[in-house]
Short mmCIF file of N, CA, C and O in Angstrom, two decimals:
data_model
loop_
_atom_site.label_atom_id
_atom_site.label_comp_id
_atom_site.label_asym_id
_atom_site.label_seq_id
_atom_site.Cartn_x
_atom_site.Cartn_y
_atom_site.Cartn_z
N MET A 181 31.95 -166.21 -91.83
CA MET A 181 31.81 -164.84 -92.26
C MET A 181 33.12 -164.42 -92.93
O MET A 181 34.17 -164.42 -92.31
N LYS A 182 33.05 -164.05 -94.22
CA LYS A 182 34.23 -163.69 -95.00
C LYS A 182 34.39 -162.18 -95.01
O LYS A 182 33.43 -161.45 -95.19
N HIS A 183 35.63 -161.73 -94.82
CA HIS A 183 35.92 -160.30 -94.78
C HIS A 183 36.05 -159.76 -96.20
O HIS A 183 36.83 -160.25 -96.98
N GLN A 184 35.27 -158.74 -96.53
CA GLN A 184 35.32 -158.14 -97.86
C GLN A 184 36.25 -156.93 -97.81
O GLN A 184 36.16 -156.11 -96.88
N PRO A 185 37.16 -156.80 -98.79
CA PRO A 185 38.07 -155.65 -98.77
C PRO A 185 37.32 -154.35 -99.03
O PRO A 185 36.35 -154.32 -99.79
N SER A 186 37.76 -153.28 -98.40
CA SER A 186 37.13 -151.98 -98.60
C SER A 186 37.57 -151.41 -99.94
O SER A 186 38.43 -151.95 -100.62
N ASN A 187 36.96 -150.31 -100.33
CA ASN A 187 37.29 -149.68 -101.61
C ASN A 187 38.75 -149.24 -101.65
O ASN A 187 39.40 -149.36 -102.68
N SER A 188 39.26 -148.71 -100.55
CA SER A 188 40.66 -148.26 -100.53
C SER A 188 41.62 -149.44 -100.65
O SER A 188 42.65 -149.33 -101.31
N GLN A 189 41.27 -150.57 -100.05
CA GLN A 189 42.12 -151.75 -100.19
C GLN A 189 42.09 -152.28 -101.62
O GLN A 189 43.12 -152.66 -102.16
N ALA A 190 40.93 -152.27 -102.23
CA ALA A 190 40.82 -152.73 -103.61
C ALA A 190 41.59 -151.80 -104.54
O ALA A 190 42.29 -152.26 -105.46
N GLU A 191 41.49 -150.51 -104.31
CA GLU A 191 42.23 -149.54 -105.12
C GLU A 191 43.73 -149.72 -104.94
O GLU A 191 44.49 -149.69 -105.91
N SER A 192 44.17 -149.92 -103.72
CA SER A 192 45.59 -150.14 -103.45
C SER A 192 46.09 -151.40 -104.15
O SER A 192 47.18 -151.41 -104.74
N ARG A 193 45.29 -152.44 -104.12
CA ARG A 193 45.67 -153.69 -104.78
C ARG A 193 45.77 -153.51 -106.30
O ARG A 193 46.69 -154.00 -106.94
N ARG A 194 44.84 -152.72 -106.88
CA ARG A 194 44.89 -152.45 -108.33
C ARG A 194 46.15 -151.66 -108.69
O ARG A 194 46.82 -151.94 -109.68
N ILE A 195 46.49 -150.68 -107.86
CA ILE A 195 47.68 -149.87 -108.11
C ILE A 195 48.93 -150.73 -108.03
O ILE A 195 49.81 -150.65 -108.90
N LEU A 196 49.02 -151.57 -107.00
CA LEU A 196 50.20 -152.44 -106.86
C LEU A 196 50.32 -153.43 -108.01
O LEU A 196 51.41 -153.69 -108.50
N ASP A 197 49.19 -153.97 -108.46
CA ASP A 197 49.21 -154.88 -109.61
C ASP A 197 49.69 -154.16 -110.86
O ASP A 197 50.50 -154.69 -111.62
N ARG A 198 49.20 -152.94 -111.08
CA ARG A 198 49.61 -152.19 -112.26
C ARG A 198 51.10 -151.86 -112.22
O ARG A 198 51.80 -151.99 -113.22
N VAL A 199 51.58 -151.44 -111.06
CA VAL A 199 53.00 -151.12 -110.92
C VAL A 199 53.87 -152.35 -111.16
O VAL A 199 54.89 -152.28 -111.84
N SER A 200 53.45 -153.49 -110.65
CA SER A 200 54.25 -154.70 -110.85
C SER A 200 54.25 -155.12 -112.32
O SER A 200 55.27 -155.56 -112.84
N ARG A 201 53.13 -154.95 -113.01
CA ARG A 201 53.09 -155.27 -114.45
C ARG A 201 53.98 -154.32 -115.24
O ARG A 201 54.70 -154.73 -116.14
N GLU A 202 53.95 -153.03 -114.90
CA GLU A 202 54.78 -152.05 -115.60
C GLU A 202 56.27 -152.31 -115.33
O GLU A 202 57.10 -152.13 -116.21
N ALA A 203 56.59 -152.71 -114.11
CA ALA A 203 57.99 -152.99 -113.77
C ALA A 203 58.49 -154.21 -114.53
O ALA A 203 59.65 -154.25 -114.96
N GLU A 204 57.64 -155.20 -114.73
CA GLU A 204 58.04 -156.39 -115.49
C GLU A 204 58.16 -156.07 -116.97
O GLU A 204 59.01 -156.63 -117.66
N ALA A 205 57.36 -155.15 -117.47
CA ALA A 205 57.35 -154.84 -118.89
C ALA A 205 58.55 -153.98 -119.30
O ALA A 205 59.08 -154.13 -120.39
N SER A 206 58.98 -153.08 -118.43
CA SER A 206 60.08 -152.20 -118.79
C SER A 206 61.41 -152.85 -118.43
O SER A 206 61.58 -153.37 -117.34
N PRO A 207 62.37 -152.82 -119.37
CA PRO A 207 63.67 -153.43 -119.08
C PRO A 207 64.44 -152.58 -118.09
O PRO A 207 64.46 -151.36 -118.16
N VAL A 208 65.09 -153.23 -117.16
CA VAL A 208 65.90 -152.55 -116.16
C VAL A 208 67.31 -152.43 -116.71
O VAL A 208 67.90 -153.40 -117.15
N ARG A 209 67.83 -151.22 -116.69
CA ARG A 209 69.19 -151.02 -117.19
C ARG A 209 70.19 -151.46 -116.14
O ARG A 209 70.11 -151.07 -114.99
N VAL A 210 71.14 -152.23 -116.57
CA VAL A 210 72.19 -152.72 -115.68
C VAL A 210 73.42 -151.87 -115.93
O VAL A 210 73.66 -151.40 -117.04
N ALA A 211 74.22 -151.67 -114.90
CA ALA A 211 75.41 -150.83 -115.02
C ALA A 211 76.35 -151.34 -116.11
O ALA A 211 77.04 -150.57 -116.76
N ALA A 212 76.37 -152.64 -116.33
CA ALA A 212 77.25 -153.20 -117.36
C ALA A 212 76.85 -152.76 -118.76
O ALA A 212 77.68 -152.73 -119.67
N GLU A 213 75.59 -152.40 -118.96
CA GLU A 213 75.14 -151.96 -120.27
C GLU A 213 75.65 -150.57 -120.61
O GLU A 213 75.67 -150.18 -121.77
N ASP A 214 76.05 -149.78 -119.62
CA ASP A 214 76.46 -148.40 -119.83
C ASP A 214 77.96 -148.26 -120.04
O ASP A 214 78.49 -147.16 -119.94
N ASP A 215 78.66 -149.34 -120.34
CA ASP A 215 80.11 -149.28 -120.46
C ASP A 215 80.58 -148.49 -121.68
O ASP A 215 81.75 -148.17 -121.78
N ASP A 216 79.68 -148.15 -122.60
CA ASP A 216 80.09 -147.39 -123.77
C ASP A 216 80.08 -145.89 -123.51
O ASP A 216 80.52 -145.12 -124.34
N ASP A 217 79.60 -145.45 -122.36
CA ASP A 217 79.57 -144.03 -122.02
C ASP A 217 80.93 -143.65 -121.45
O ASP A 217 81.30 -144.05 -120.34
N TRP A 218 81.71 -142.85 -122.18
CA TRP A 218 83.08 -142.54 -121.78
C TRP A 218 83.14 -141.78 -120.46
O TRP A 218 84.05 -142.00 -119.67
N ALA A 219 82.19 -140.91 -120.21
CA ALA A 219 82.20 -140.14 -118.97
C ALA A 219 81.99 -141.06 -117.76
O ALA A 219 82.63 -140.89 -116.72
N GLU A 220 81.11 -142.02 -117.92
CA GLU A 220 80.85 -142.95 -116.81
C GLU A 220 82.05 -143.86 -116.59
O GLU A 220 82.42 -144.15 -115.45
N VAL A 221 82.66 -144.32 -117.66
CA VAL A 221 83.84 -145.20 -117.55
C VAL A 221 84.97 -144.47 -116.84
O VAL A 221 85.57 -144.98 -115.89
N TRP A 222 85.28 -143.25 -117.29
CA TRP A 222 86.37 -142.51 -116.67
C TRP A 222 86.02 -142.05 -115.25
O TRP A 222 86.88 -141.99 -114.38
N GLY A 223 84.76 -141.75 -115.02
CA GLY A 223 84.35 -141.39 -113.66
C GLY A 223 84.54 -142.54 -112.70
O GLY A 223 85.00 -142.35 -111.56
N LYS A 224 84.21 -143.76 -113.14
CA LYS A 224 84.43 -144.94 -112.29
C LYS A 224 85.91 -145.17 -112.05
O LYS A 224 86.33 -145.49 -110.93
N ARG A 225 86.72 -145.01 -113.09
CA ARG A 225 88.16 -145.22 -112.93
C ARG A 225 88.76 -144.22 -111.95
O ARG A 225 89.54 -144.59 -111.07
N ILE A 226 88.40 -142.96 -112.11
CA ILE A 226 88.93 -141.92 -111.22
C ILE A 226 88.46 -142.17 -109.79
O ILE A 226 89.23 -142.06 -108.84
N GLY A 227 87.19 -142.52 -109.64
CA GLY A 227 86.66 -142.78 -108.30
C GLY A 227 87.31 -143.97 -107.63
O GLY A 227 87.56 -143.96 -106.43
N ARG A 228 87.57 -145.01 -108.41
CA ARG A 228 88.20 -146.20 -107.85
C ARG A 228 89.64 -145.96 -107.44
O ARG A 228 90.16 -146.63 -106.56
N VAL A 229 90.30 -145.01 -108.08
CA VAL A 229 91.68 -144.68 -107.70
C VAL A 229 91.68 -143.69 -106.54
O VAL A 229 92.43 -143.86 -105.56
N LEU A 230 90.85 -142.66 -106.63
CA LEU A 230 90.85 -141.63 -105.59
C LEU A 230 90.30 -142.11 -104.25
O LEU A 230 90.74 -141.64 -103.20
N GLY A 231 89.36 -143.02 -104.27
CA GLY A 231 88.78 -143.51 -103.03
C GLY A 231 89.81 -144.10 -102.08
O GLY A 231 89.96 -143.62 -100.94
N PRO A 232 90.55 -145.11 -102.50
CA PRO A 232 91.57 -145.68 -101.61
C PRO A 232 92.69 -144.69 -101.27
O PRO A 232 93.20 -144.69 -100.15
N VAL A 233 93.08 -143.84 -102.23
CA VAL A 233 94.14 -142.86 -101.96
C VAL A 233 93.69 -141.90 -100.85
O VAL A 233 94.44 -141.63 -99.91
N LEU A 234 92.46 -141.41 -100.95
CA LEU A 234 91.95 -140.52 -99.91
C LEU A 234 91.79 -141.23 -98.57
O LEU A 234 92.04 -140.65 -97.51
N LEU A 235 91.39 -142.48 -98.61
CA LEU A 235 91.24 -143.25 -97.37
C LEU A 235 92.58 -143.40 -96.66
O LEU A 235 92.68 -143.16 -95.45
N VAL A 236 93.62 -143.76 -97.40
CA VAL A 236 94.95 -143.91 -96.81
C VAL A 236 95.44 -142.56 -96.32
O VAL A 236 96.00 -142.45 -95.21
N GLY A 237 95.24 -141.50 -97.10
CA GLY A 237 95.68 -140.16 -96.69
C GLY A 237 94.99 -139.71 -95.41
O GLY A 237 95.64 -139.16 -94.51
N LEU A 238 93.70 -139.94 -95.30
CA LEU A 238 92.99 -139.56 -94.08
C LEU A 238 93.43 -140.40 -92.88
O LEU A 238 93.53 -139.89 -91.75
N ALA A 239 93.71 -141.68 -93.10
CA ALA A 239 94.18 -142.53 -92.01
C ALA A 239 95.53 -142.06 -91.51
O ALA A 239 95.77 -141.99 -90.29
N VAL A 240 96.44 -141.71 -92.42
CA VAL A 240 97.77 -141.20 -92.03
C VAL A 240 97.61 -139.89 -91.29
O VAL A 240 98.25 -139.67 -90.25
N TRP A 241 96.77 -139.00 -91.80
CA TRP A 241 96.55 -137.73 -91.12
C TRP A 241 96.00 -137.94 -89.72
O TRP A 241 96.42 -137.27 -88.77
N LEU A 242 95.07 -138.87 -89.56
CA LEU A 242 94.49 -139.13 -88.25
C LEU A 242 95.54 -139.65 -87.27
O LEU A 242 95.60 -139.22 -86.11
N VAL A 243 96.39 -140.53 -87.73
CA VAL A 243 97.44 -141.07 -86.86
C VAL A 243 98.42 -139.96 -86.48
O VAL A 243 98.79 -139.83 -85.29
N LEU A 244 98.85 -139.15 -87.42
CA LEU A 244 99.76 -138.04 -87.12
C LEU A 244 99.11 -137.03 -86.17
O LEU A 244 99.75 -136.52 -85.25
N PHE A 245 97.84 -136.76 -86.37
CA PHE A 245 97.11 -135.84 -85.51
C PHE A 245 97.01 -136.38 -84.09
O PHE A 245 97.18 -135.64 -83.12
N ALA A 246 96.77 -137.69 -83.97
CA ALA A 246 96.66 -138.30 -82.65
C ALA A 246 98.00 -138.33 -81.93
O ALA A 246 98.07 -138.14 -80.71
N ILE A 247 99.08 -138.55 -82.67
CA ILE A 247 100.41 -138.61 -82.07
C ILE A 247 100.85 -137.23 -81.59
O ILE A 247 101.38 -137.08 -80.47
N ARG A 248 100.63 -136.21 -82.39
CA ARG A 248 101.07 -134.85 -82.04
C ARG A 248 100.15 -134.21 -80.99
O ARG A 248 100.59 -133.36 -80.25
N GLY A 249 98.87 -134.62 -81.01
CA GLY A 249 97.87 -133.94 -80.21
C GLY A 249 97.94 -134.17 -78.77
O GLY A 249 97.62 -133.45 -77.90
#
């Protein structure tokens, strides 16, 4: 006895197939492709500098707070 899929299962399968075909058809933009956008380039540079600076500053503050507290 073979199990036949219900209408909702068949509809779900059709939707998933269509989505997978559309995903394969449309090109996915990679971050490396956006290197010509000056705002994104400078935003990454600023973020890469500020991130570690803020991390070190917060670590120093935490140590000073713990010592004085």
